[in-house]
mmCIF file with all atom_site columns, C-alpha atoms in Angstrom:
data_model
loop_
_atom_site.group_PDB
_atom_site.id
_atom_site.type_symbol
_atom_site.label_atom_id
_atom_site.label_alt_id
_atom_site.label_comp_id
_atom_site.label_asym_id
_atom_site.label_entity_id
_atom_site.label_seq_id
_atom_site.pdbx_PDB_ins_code
_atom_site.Cartn_x
_atom_site.Cartn_y
_atom_site.Cartn_z
_atom_site.occupancy
_atom_site.B_iso_or_equiv
_atom_site.pdbx_formal_charge
_atom_site.auth_seq_id
_atom_site.auth_comp_id
_atom_site.auth_asym_id
_atom_site.auth_atom_id
_atom_site.pdbx_PDB_model_num
ATOM 1   C CA . ILE A 1 1   ? 19.363  36.160 -1.232  1.00 0.00 ? 1   ILE A CA 1
ATOM 2   C CA . ALA A 1 2   ? 19.782  34.592 1.787   1.00 0.00 ? 2   ALA A CA 1
ATOM 3   C CA . SER A 1 3   ? 21.651  31.317 2.437   1.00 0.00 ? 3   SER A CA 1
ATOM 4   C CA . SER A 1 4   ? 20.112  28.150 1.885   1.00 0.00 ? 4   SER A CA 1
ATOM 5   C CA . ALA A 1 5   ? 20.762  27.274 5.737   1.00 0.00 ? 5   ALA A CA 1
ATOM 6   C CA . GLU A 1 6   ? 18.862  30.243 6.560   1.00 0.00 ? 6   GLU A CA 1
ATOM 7   C CA . VAL A 1 7   ? 15.954  29.066 4.529   1.00 0.00 ? 7   VAL A CA 1
ATOM 8   C CA . ILE A 1 8   ? 15.884  25.687 6.064   1.00 0.00 ? 8   ILE A CA 1
ATOM 9   C CA . THR A 1 9   ? 16.380  26.800 9.391   1.00 0.00 ? 9   THR A CA 1
ATOM 10  C CA . LYS A 1 10  ? 13.447  29.258 9.203   1.00 0.00 ? 10  LYS A CA 1
ATOM 11  C CA . ALA A 1 11  ? 11.387  26.623 7.733   1.00 0.00 ? 11  ALA A CA 1
ATOM 12  C CA . ARG A 1 12  ? 12.136  23.960 10.294  1.00 0.00 ? 12  ARG A CA 1
ATOM 13  C CA . GLY A 1 13  ? 11.482  26.662 12.955  1.00 0.00 ? 13  GLY A CA 1
ATOM 14  C CA . MET A 1 14  ? 7.933   27.442 11.203  1.00 0.00 ? 14  MET A CA 1
ATOM 15  C CA . THR A 1 15  ? 7.093   23.789 11.145  1.00 0.00 ? 15  THR A CA 1
ATOM 16  C CA . ALA A 1 16  ? 7.930   23.319 14.960  1.00 0.00 ? 16  ALA A CA 1
ATOM 17  C CA . GLY A 1 17  ? 5.753   26.422 15.598  1.00 0.00 ? 17  GLY A CA 1
ATOM 18  C CA . VAL A 1 18  ? 3.022   25.206 13.775  1.00 0.00 ? 18  VAL A CA 1
ATOM 19  C CA . HIS A 1 19  ? 2.961   21.904 15.476  1.00 0.00 ? 19  HIS A CA 1
ATOM 20  C CA . ARG A 1 20  ? 3.417   23.607 18.995  1.00 0.00 ? 20  ARG A CA 1
ATOM 21  C CA . LEU A 1 21  ? 0.136   25.666 18.026  1.00 0.00 ? 21  LEU A CA 1
ATOM 22  C CA . LEU A 1 22  ? -1.777  22.365 17.039  1.00 0.00 ? 22  LEU A CA 1
ATOM 23  C CA . GLN A 1 23  ? -1.133  20.642 20.036  1.00 0.00 ? 23  GLN A CA 1
ATOM 24  C CA . PRO A 1 24  ? -4.669  20.000 21.800  1.00 0.00 ? 24  PRO A CA 1
ATOM 25  C CA . GLY A 1 25  ? -5.307  22.337 24.883  1.00 0.00 ? 25  GLY A CA 1
ATOM 26  C CA . ASN A 1 26  ? -2.778  24.768 23.793  1.00 0.00 ? 26  ASN A CA 1
ATOM 27  C CA . ILE A 1 27  ? -4.719  27.511 22.369  1.00 0.00 ? 27  ILE A CA 1
ATOM 28  C CA . GLU A 1 28  ? -8.241  27.752 21.369  1.00 0.00 ? 28  GLU A CA 1
ATOM 29  C CA . LEU A 1 29  ? -8.459  27.241 17.129  1.00 0.00 ? 29  LEU A CA 1
ATOM 30  C CA . SER A 1 30  ? -11.306 26.620 14.851  1.00 0.00 ? 30  SER A CA 1
ATOM 31  C CA . GLN A 1 31  ? -11.143 23.584 12.854  1.00 0.00 ? 31  GLN A CA 1
ATOM 32  C CA . LEU A 1 32  ? -10.909 25.820 9.678   1.00 0.00 ? 32  LEU A CA 1
ATOM 33  C CA . ASP A 1 33  ? -7.833  27.680 11.309  1.00 0.00 ? 33  ASP A CA 1
ATOM 34  C CA . ARG A 1 34  ? -6.393  24.256 12.295  1.00 0.00 ? 34  ARG A CA 1
ATOM 35  C CA . ARG A 1 35  ? -6.815  23.046 8.622   1.00 0.00 ? 35  ARG A CA 1
ATOM 36  C CA . ARG A 1 36  ? -5.388  26.193 7.378   1.00 0.00 ? 36  ARG A CA 1
ATOM 37  C CA . LEU A 1 37  ? -2.297  26.093 9.583   1.00 0.00 ? 37  LEU A CA 1
ATOM 38  C CA . LEU A 1 38  ? -1.670  22.141 8.532   1.00 0.00 ? 38  LEU A CA 1
ATOM 39  C CA . GLY A 1 39  ? -1.912  23.365 4.847   1.00 0.00 ? 39  GLY A CA 1
ATOM 40  C CA . LEU A 1 40  ? 0.620   26.209 5.755   1.00 0.00 ? 40  LEU A CA 1
ATOM 41  C CA . GLN A 1 41  ? 2.907   23.715 7.246   1.00 0.00 ? 41  GLN A CA 1
ATOM 42  C CA . ARG A 1 42  ? 2.572   21.268 4.191   1.00 0.00 ? 42  ARG A CA 1
ATOM 43  C CA . ARG A 1 43  ? 3.147   24.150 1.609   1.00 0.00 ? 43  ARG A CA 1
ATOM 44  C CA . VAL A 1 44  ? 6.107   25.200 3.432   1.00 0.00 ? 44  VAL A CA 1
ATOM 45  C CA . THR A 1 45  ? 7.698   21.633 3.713   1.00 0.00 ? 45  THR A CA 1
ATOM 46  C CA . CYS A 1 46  ? 7.018   21.087 -0.095  1.00 0.00 ? 46  CYS A CA 1
ATOM 47  C CA . LEU A 1 47  ? 8.613   24.563 -0.981  1.00 0.00 ? 47  LEU A CA 1
ATOM 48  C CA . VAL A 1 48  ? 11.603  24.365 1.134   1.00 0.00 ? 48  VAL A CA 1
ATOM 49  C CA . GLN A 1 49  ? 13.733  21.826 -0.745  1.00 0.00 ? 49  GLN A CA 1
ATOM 50  C CA . PRO A 1 50  ? 13.049  23.037 -4.414  1.00 0.00 ? 50  PRO A CA 1
ATOM 51  C CA . LEU A 1 51  ? 13.594  26.554 -3.204  1.00 0.00 ? 51  LEU A CA 1
ATOM 52  C CA . ASN A 1 52  ? 17.049  25.537 -1.684  1.00 0.00 ? 52  ASN A CA 1
ATOM 53  C CA . PHE A 1 53  ? 17.957  23.807 -5.067  1.00 0.00 ? 53  PHE A CA 1
ATOM 54  C CA . LEU A 1 54  ? 17.270  26.845 -6.747  1.00 0.00 ? 54  LEU A CA 1
ATOM 55  C CA . LEU A 1 55  ? 18.919  29.174 -4.118  1.00 0.00 ? 55  LEU A CA 1
ATOM 56  C CA . VAL A 1 56  ? 22.202  27.008 -4.717  1.00 0.00 ? 56  VAL A CA 1
ATOM 57  C CA . TRP A 1 57  ? 22.057  26.843 -8.379  1.00 0.00 ? 57  TRP A CA 1
ATOM 58  C CA . SER A 1 58  ? 21.242  30.502 -9.369  1.00 0.00 ? 58  SER A CA 1
ATOM 59  C CA . LYS A 1 59  ? 23.760  31.963 -6.852  1.00 0.00 ? 59  LYS A CA 1
ATOM 60  C CA . ASN A 1 60  ? 26.610  32.137 -8.954  1.00 0.00 ? 60  ASN A CA 1
ATOM 61  C CA . ARG A 1 61  ? 24.712  32.809 -12.453 1.00 0.00 ? 61  ARG A CA 1
ATOM 62  C CA . ASP A 1 62  ? 22.992  35.472 -13.615 1.00 0.00 ? 62  ASP A CA 1
ATOM 63  C CA . ALA A 1 63  ? 19.981  33.411 -13.722 1.00 0.00 ? 63  ALA A CA 1
ATOM 64  C CA . TYR A 1 64  ? 16.601  34.176 -14.910 1.00 0.00 ? 64  TYR A CA 1
ATOM 65  C CA . VAL A 1 65  ? 15.092  32.540 -11.741 1.00 0.00 ? 65  VAL A CA 1
ATOM 66  C CA . GLN A 1 66  ? 16.545  34.585 -9.213  1.00 0.00 ? 66  GLN A CA 1
ATOM 67  C CA . GLN A 1 67  ? 13.590  36.878 -8.883  1.00 0.00 ? 67  GLN A CA 1
ATOM 68  C CA . VAL A 1 68  ? 11.407  33.970 -8.277  1.00 0.00 ? 68  VAL A CA 1
ATOM 69  C CA . VAL A 1 69  ? 13.821  32.840 -5.557  1.00 0.00 ? 69  VAL A CA 1
ATOM 70  C CA . LEU A 1 70  ? 13.884  36.080 -4.207  1.00 0.00 ? 70  LEU A CA 1
ATOM 71  C CA . ASN A 1 71  ? 9.935   36.450 -3.945  1.00 0.00 ? 71  ASN A CA 1
ATOM 72  C CA . ALA A 1 72  ? 9.795   32.853 -2.356  1.00 0.00 ? 72  ALA A CA 1
ATOM 73  C CA . GLN A 1 73  ? 12.228  33.396 0.141   1.00 0.00 ? 73  GLN A CA 1
ATOM 74  C CA . GLU A 1 74  ? 10.458  36.825 1.119   1.00 0.00 ? 74  GLU A CA 1
ATOM 75  C CA . LEU A 1 75  ? 7.339   35.134 1.559   1.00 0.00 ? 75  LEU A CA 1
ATOM 76  C CA . LEU A 1 76  ? 8.641   32.136 3.455   1.00 0.00 ? 76  LEU A CA 1
ATOM 77  C CA . PHE A 1 77  ? 10.268  34.592 5.879   1.00 0.00 ? 77  PHE A CA 1
ATOM 78  C CA . ASP A 1 78  ? 6.700   36.511 6.144   1.00 0.00 ? 78  ASP A CA 1
ATOM 79  C CA . VAL A 1 79  ? 5.090   33.081 7.021   1.00 0.00 ? 79  VAL A CA 1
ATOM 80  C CA . CYS A 1 80  ? 7.861   32.323 9.450   1.00 0.00 ? 80  CYS A CA 1
ATOM 81  C CA . ALA A 1 81  ? 7.266   35.730 11.045  1.00 0.00 ? 81  ALA A CA 1
ATOM 82  C CA . PHE A 1 82  ? 3.785   35.166 11.191  1.00 0.00 ? 82  PHE A CA 1
ATOM 83  C CA . VAL A 1 83  ? 3.930   32.068 12.976  1.00 0.00 ? 83  VAL A CA 1
ATOM 84  C CA . GLU A 1 84  ? 6.667   33.016 15.566  1.00 0.00 ? 84  GLU A CA 1
ATOM 85  C CA . LYS A 1 85  ? 4.278   36.177 16.755  1.00 0.00 ? 85  LYS A CA 1
ATOM 86  C CA . CYS A 1 86  ? 1.866   33.424 17.987  1.00 0.00 ? 86  CYS A CA 1
ATOM 87  C CA . ILE A 1 87  ? 4.911   31.485 19.874  1.00 0.00 ? 87  ILE A CA 1
ATOM 88  C CA . PRO A 1 88  ? 6.479   33.481 22.757  1.00 0.00 ? 88  PRO A CA 1
ATOM 89  C CA . ASP A 1 89  ? 10.187  33.021 23.701  1.00 0.00 ? 89  ASP A CA 1
ATOM 90  C CA . ASP A 1 90  ? 9.290   30.230 26.205  1.00 0.00 ? 90  ASP A CA 1
ATOM 91  C CA . GLY A 1 91  ? 7.940   28.132 23.518  1.00 0.00 ? 91  GLY A CA 1
ATOM 92  C CA . SER A 1 92  ? 4.317   27.945 24.543  1.00 0.00 ? 92  SER A CA 1
ATOM 93  C CA . PRO A 1 93  ? 1.816   29.383 22.421  1.00 0.00 ? 93  PRO A CA 1
ATOM 94  C CA . ARG A 1 94  ? 0.380   32.762 23.814  1.00 0.00 ? 94  ARG A CA 1
ATOM 95  C CA . GLY A 1 95  ? -2.427  32.287 25.951  1.00 0.00 ? 95  GLY A CA 1
ATOM 96  C CA . ALA A 1 96  ? -1.654  28.495 26.729  1.00 0.00 ? 96  ALA A CA 1
ATOM 97  C CA . PRO A 1 97  ? -1.882  27.299 30.222  1.00 0.00 ? 97  PRO A CA 1
ATOM 98  C CA . GLY A 1 98  ? 1.126   28.184 32.293  1.00 0.00 ? 98  GLY A CA 1
ATOM 99  C CA . HIS A 1 99  ? 2.134   30.975 29.876  1.00 0.00 ? 99  HIS A CA 1
ATOM 100 C CA . ARG A 1 100 ? 3.296   33.664 31.859  1.00 0.00 ? 100 ARG A CA 1
ATOM 101 C CA . GLY A 1 101 ? 2.916   36.464 29.426  1.00 0.00 ? 101 GLY A CA 1
ATOM 102 C CA . THR A 1 102 ? 0.344   39.375 29.934  1.00 0.00 ? 102 THR A CA 1
ATOM 103 C CA . GLY A 1 103 ? -2.160  38.968 27.260  1.00 0.00 ? 103 GLY A CA 1
ATOM 104 C CA . THR A 1 104 ? -5.040  36.803 27.868  1.00 0.00 ? 104 THR A CA 1
ATOM 105 C CA . GLY A 1 105 ? -4.683  34.715 24.743  1.00 0.00 ? 105 GLY A CA 1
ATOM 106 C CA . ILE A 1 106 ? -4.058  34.973 20.908  1.00 0.00 ? 106 ILE A CA 1
ATOM 107 C CA . VAL A 1 107 ? -6.457  35.327 17.834  1.00 0.00 ? 107 VAL A CA 1
ATOM 108 C CA . ILE A 1 108 ? -4.947  34.023 14.823  1.00 0.00 ? 108 ILE A CA 1
ATOM 109 C CA . ASN A 1 109 ? -5.797  36.480 12.150  1.00 0.00 ? 109 ASN A CA 1
ATOM 110 C CA . SER A 1 110 ? -7.759  33.986 9.784   1.00 0.00 ? 110 SER A CA 1
ATOM 111 C CA . ALA A 1 111 ? -7.533  36.435 6.920   1.00 0.00 ? 111 ALA A CA 1
ATOM 112 C CA . LYS A 1 112 ? -3.932  36.562 6.980   1.00 0.00 ? 112 LYS A CA 1
ATOM 113 C CA . LEU A 1 113 ? -3.531  32.879 7.191   1.00 0.00 ? 113 LEU A CA 1
ATOM 114 C CA . GLU A 1 114 ? -5.751  32.478 4.270   1.00 0.00 ? 114 GLU A CA 1
ATOM 115 C CA . TYR A 1 115 ? -3.582  34.995 2.632   1.00 0.00 ? 115 TYR A CA 1
ATOM 116 C CA . PHE A 1 116 ? -0.511  33.031 3.184   1.00 0.00 ? 116 PHE A CA 1
ATOM 117 C CA . LEU A 1 117 ? -2.118  29.958 1.834   1.00 0.00 ? 117 LEU A CA 1
ATOM 118 C CA . ARG A 1 118 ? -3.040  31.473 -1.618  1.00 0.00 ? 118 ARG A CA 1
ATOM 119 C CA . GLU A 1 119 ? 0.392   33.221 -1.708  1.00 0.00 ? 119 GLU A CA 1
ATOM 120 C CA . LEU A 1 120 ? 2.385   29.798 -0.984  1.00 0.00 ? 120 LEU A CA 1
ATOM 121 C CA . GLU A 1 121 ? 0.128   28.120 -3.465  1.00 0.00 ? 121 GLU A CA 1
ATOM 122 C CA . PHE A 1 122 ? 1.179   30.545 -6.182  1.00 0.00 ? 122 PHE A CA 1
ATOM 123 C CA . THR A 1 123 ? 4.622   30.403 -5.234  1.00 0.00 ? 123 THR A CA 1
ATOM 124 C CA . CYS A 1 124 ? 4.990   26.434 -5.316  1.00 0.00 ? 124 CYS A CA 1
ATOM 125 C CA . THR A 1 125 ? 3.716   26.845 -8.883  1.00 0.00 ? 125 THR A CA 1
ATOM 126 C CA . SER A 1 126 ? 6.283   29.674 -9.379  1.00 0.00 ? 126 SER A CA 1
ATOM 127 C CA . VAL A 1 127 ? 8.982   27.726 -7.951  1.00 0.00 ? 127 VAL A CA 1
ATOM 128 C CA . ASN A 1 128 ? 8.209   24.198 -9.766  1.00 0.00 ? 128 ASN A CA 1
ATOM 129 C CA . MET A 1 129 ? 8.045   26.524 -13.078 1.00 0.00 ? 129 MET A CA 1
ATOM 130 C CA . ALA A 1 130 ? 11.732  27.720 -12.210 1.00 0.00 ? 130 ALA A CA 1
ATOM 131 C CA . MET A 1 131 ? 12.758  24.100 -11.457 1.00 0.00 ? 131 MET A CA 1
ATOM 132 C CA . GLY A 1 132 ? 11.594  23.346 -14.980 1.00 0.00 ? 132 GLY A CA 1
ATOM 133 C CA . MET A 1 133 ? 13.480  26.266 -16.477 1.00 0.00 ? 133 MET A CA 1
ATOM 134 C CA . SER A 1 134 ? 16.586  25.723 -14.554 1.00 0.00 ? 134 SER A CA 1
ATOM 135 C CA . GLN A 1 135 ? 16.925  21.963 -15.846 1.00 0.00 ? 135 GLN A CA 1
ATOM 136 C CA . ALA A 1 136 ? 16.563  23.374 -19.333 1.00 0.00 ? 136 ALA A CA 1
ATOM 137 C CA . ALA A 1 137 ? 19.436  25.603 -18.718 1.00 0.00 ? 137 ALA A CA 1
ATOM 138 C CA . PRO A 1 138 ? 22.330  25.021 -21.574 1.00 0.00 ? 138 PRO A CA 1
ATOM 139 C CA . SER A 1 139 ? 24.477  23.286 -18.771 1.00 0.00 ? 139 SER A CA 1
ATOM 140 C CA . SER A 1 140 ? 21.907  20.937 -17.834 1.00 0.00 ? 140 SER A CA 1
ATOM 141 C CA . PRO A 1 141 ? 21.824  17.111 -19.170 1.00 0.00 ? 141 PRO A CA 1
ATOM 142 C CA . VAL A 1 142 ? 18.236  17.927 -20.859 1.00 0.00 ? 142 VAL A CA 1
ATOM 143 C CA . ALA A 1 143 ? 19.299  20.911 -22.687 1.00 0.00 ? 143 ALA A CA 1
ATOM 144 C CA . ARG A 1 144 ? 22.361  18.736 -24.218 1.00 0.00 ? 144 ARG A CA 1
ATOM 145 C CA . LEU A 1 145 ? 20.047  16.173 -25.249 1.00 0.00 ? 145 LEU A CA 1
ATOM 146 C CA . GLU A 1 146 ? 18.077  18.596 -27.157 1.00 0.00 ? 146 GLU A CA 1
ATOM 147 C CA . THR A 1 147 ? 21.270  19.206 -29.414 1.00 0.00 ? 147 THR A CA 1
ATOM 148 C CA . ALA A 1 148 ? 22.042  15.606 -29.855 1.00 0.00 ? 148 ALA A CA 1
ATOM 149 C CA . PRO A 1 149 ? 21.593  13.722 -33.262 1.00 0.00 ? 149 PRO A CA 1
ATOM 150 C CA . ALA A 1 150 ? 18.413  12.447 -34.249 1.00 0.00 ? 150 ALA A CA 1
ATOM 151 C CA . VAL A 1 151 ? 19.541  9.288  -35.307 1.00 0.00 ? 151 VAL A CA 1
ATOM 152 C CA . SER A 1 152 ? 21.277  6.895  -33.205 1.00 0.00 ? 152 SER A CA 1
ATOM 153 C CA . GLU A 1 153 ? 24.715  5.027  -34.511 1.00 0.00 ? 153 GLU A CA 1
ATOM 154 C CA . ASP A 1 154 ? 23.006  1.889  -35.492 1.00 0.00 ? 154 ASP A CA 1
ATOM 155 C CA . ASN A 1 155 ? 20.821  4.178  -37.643 1.00 0.00 ? 155 ASN A CA 1
ATOM 156 C CA . GLY A 1 156 ? 17.868  3.469  -36.041 1.00 0.00 ? 156 GLY A CA 1
ATOM 157 C CA . PRO A 1 157 ? 15.762  6.201  -34.233 1.00 0.00 ? 157 PRO A CA 1
ATOM 158 C CA . SER A 1 158 ? 17.493  7.626  -31.159 1.00 0.00 ? 158 SER A CA 1
ATOM 159 C CA . VAL A 1 159 ? 15.867  7.913  -27.610 1.00 0.00 ? 159 VAL A CA 1
ATOM 160 C CA . LEU A 1 160 ? 15.959  11.639 -28.217 1.00 0.00 ? 160 LEU A CA 1
ATOM 161 C CA . ALA A 1 161 ? 14.048  11.385 -31.472 1.00 0.00 ? 161 ALA A CA 1
ATOM 162 C CA . LEU A 1 162 ? 11.371  9.236  -29.997 1.00 0.00 ? 162 LEU A CA 1
ATOM 163 C CA . LEU A 1 163 ? 10.930  11.747 -26.766 1.00 0.00 ? 163 LEU A CA 1
ATOM 164 C CA . ARG A 1 164 ? 10.728  14.858 -29.547 1.00 0.00 ? 164 ARG A CA 1
ATOM 165 C CA . ALA A 1 165 ? 8.033   13.017 -31.404 1.00 0.00 ? 165 ALA A CA 1
ATOM 166 C CA . SER A 1 166 ? 6.376   12.242 -28.102 1.00 0.00 ? 166 SER A CA 1
ATOM 167 C CA . ARG A 1 167 ? 6.338   15.482 -26.894 1.00 0.00 ? 167 ARG A CA 1
ATOM 168 C CA . ARG A 1 168 ? 4.790   16.895 -30.392 1.00 0.00 ? 168 ARG A CA 1
ATOM 169 C CA . LEU A 1 169 ? 2.022   14.379 -30.206 1.00 0.00 ? 169 LEU A CA 1
ATOM 170 C CA . GLN A 1 170 ? 1.410   15.522 -26.718 1.00 0.00 ? 170 GLN A CA 1
ATOM 171 C CA . GLU A 1 171 ? 1.296   19.308 -27.913 1.00 0.00 ? 171 GLU A CA 1
ATOM 172 C CA . MET A 1 172 ? -0.893  17.996 -31.075 1.00 0.00 ? 172 MET A CA 1
ATOM 173 C CA . ARG A 1 173 ? -3.435  16.285 -28.886 1.00 0.00 ? 173 ARG A CA 1
ATOM 174 C CA . GLY A 1 174 ? -6.645  17.885 -28.902 1.00 0.00 ? 174 GLY A CA 1
ATOM 175 C CA . ARG A 1 175 ? -6.015  20.288 -31.850 1.00 0.00 ? 175 ARG A CA 1
ATOM 176 C CA . SER A 1 176 ? -8.138  19.783 -35.021 1.00 0.00 ? 176 SER A CA 1
ATOM 177 C CA . GLY A 1 177 ? -6.933  19.924 -38.385 1.00 0.00 ? 177 GLY A CA 1
#
């Protein structure tokens, strides 16, 4: 598992790369590929902070979320590598006016871009689930609430008891019988 600084740095670099690719006149992209690149950028942006939290949270634990963190991190690095392949060392997109590269231009692999979008969607969901699991860990305040008494000191129902009842009602909604 990489450091959180590396994850953030790669994500920022990928975001800057997508931004350069989307500048008008830099590269010929279909509208669909432009939307896909924007979707890719947005998903990565949404993924980075929760992934960073999980990375730091699970670092010194034998945590059950480490595999999710590892898979998400690998995907993020693959996405960053995909975008970086489109941006040469001088910072201009390959095939852009003034680019001194030998190629006549690049073609973004639309199928691979679509694949990364689907994988990022799944990964965002997985990271969200892992965040929920981390919040329910025994050392978290939510887990400590679960073991709190159901009656408050003034002998009325506690906030916890009301939350439990609300959760049960939500679980029972839609069930017959």
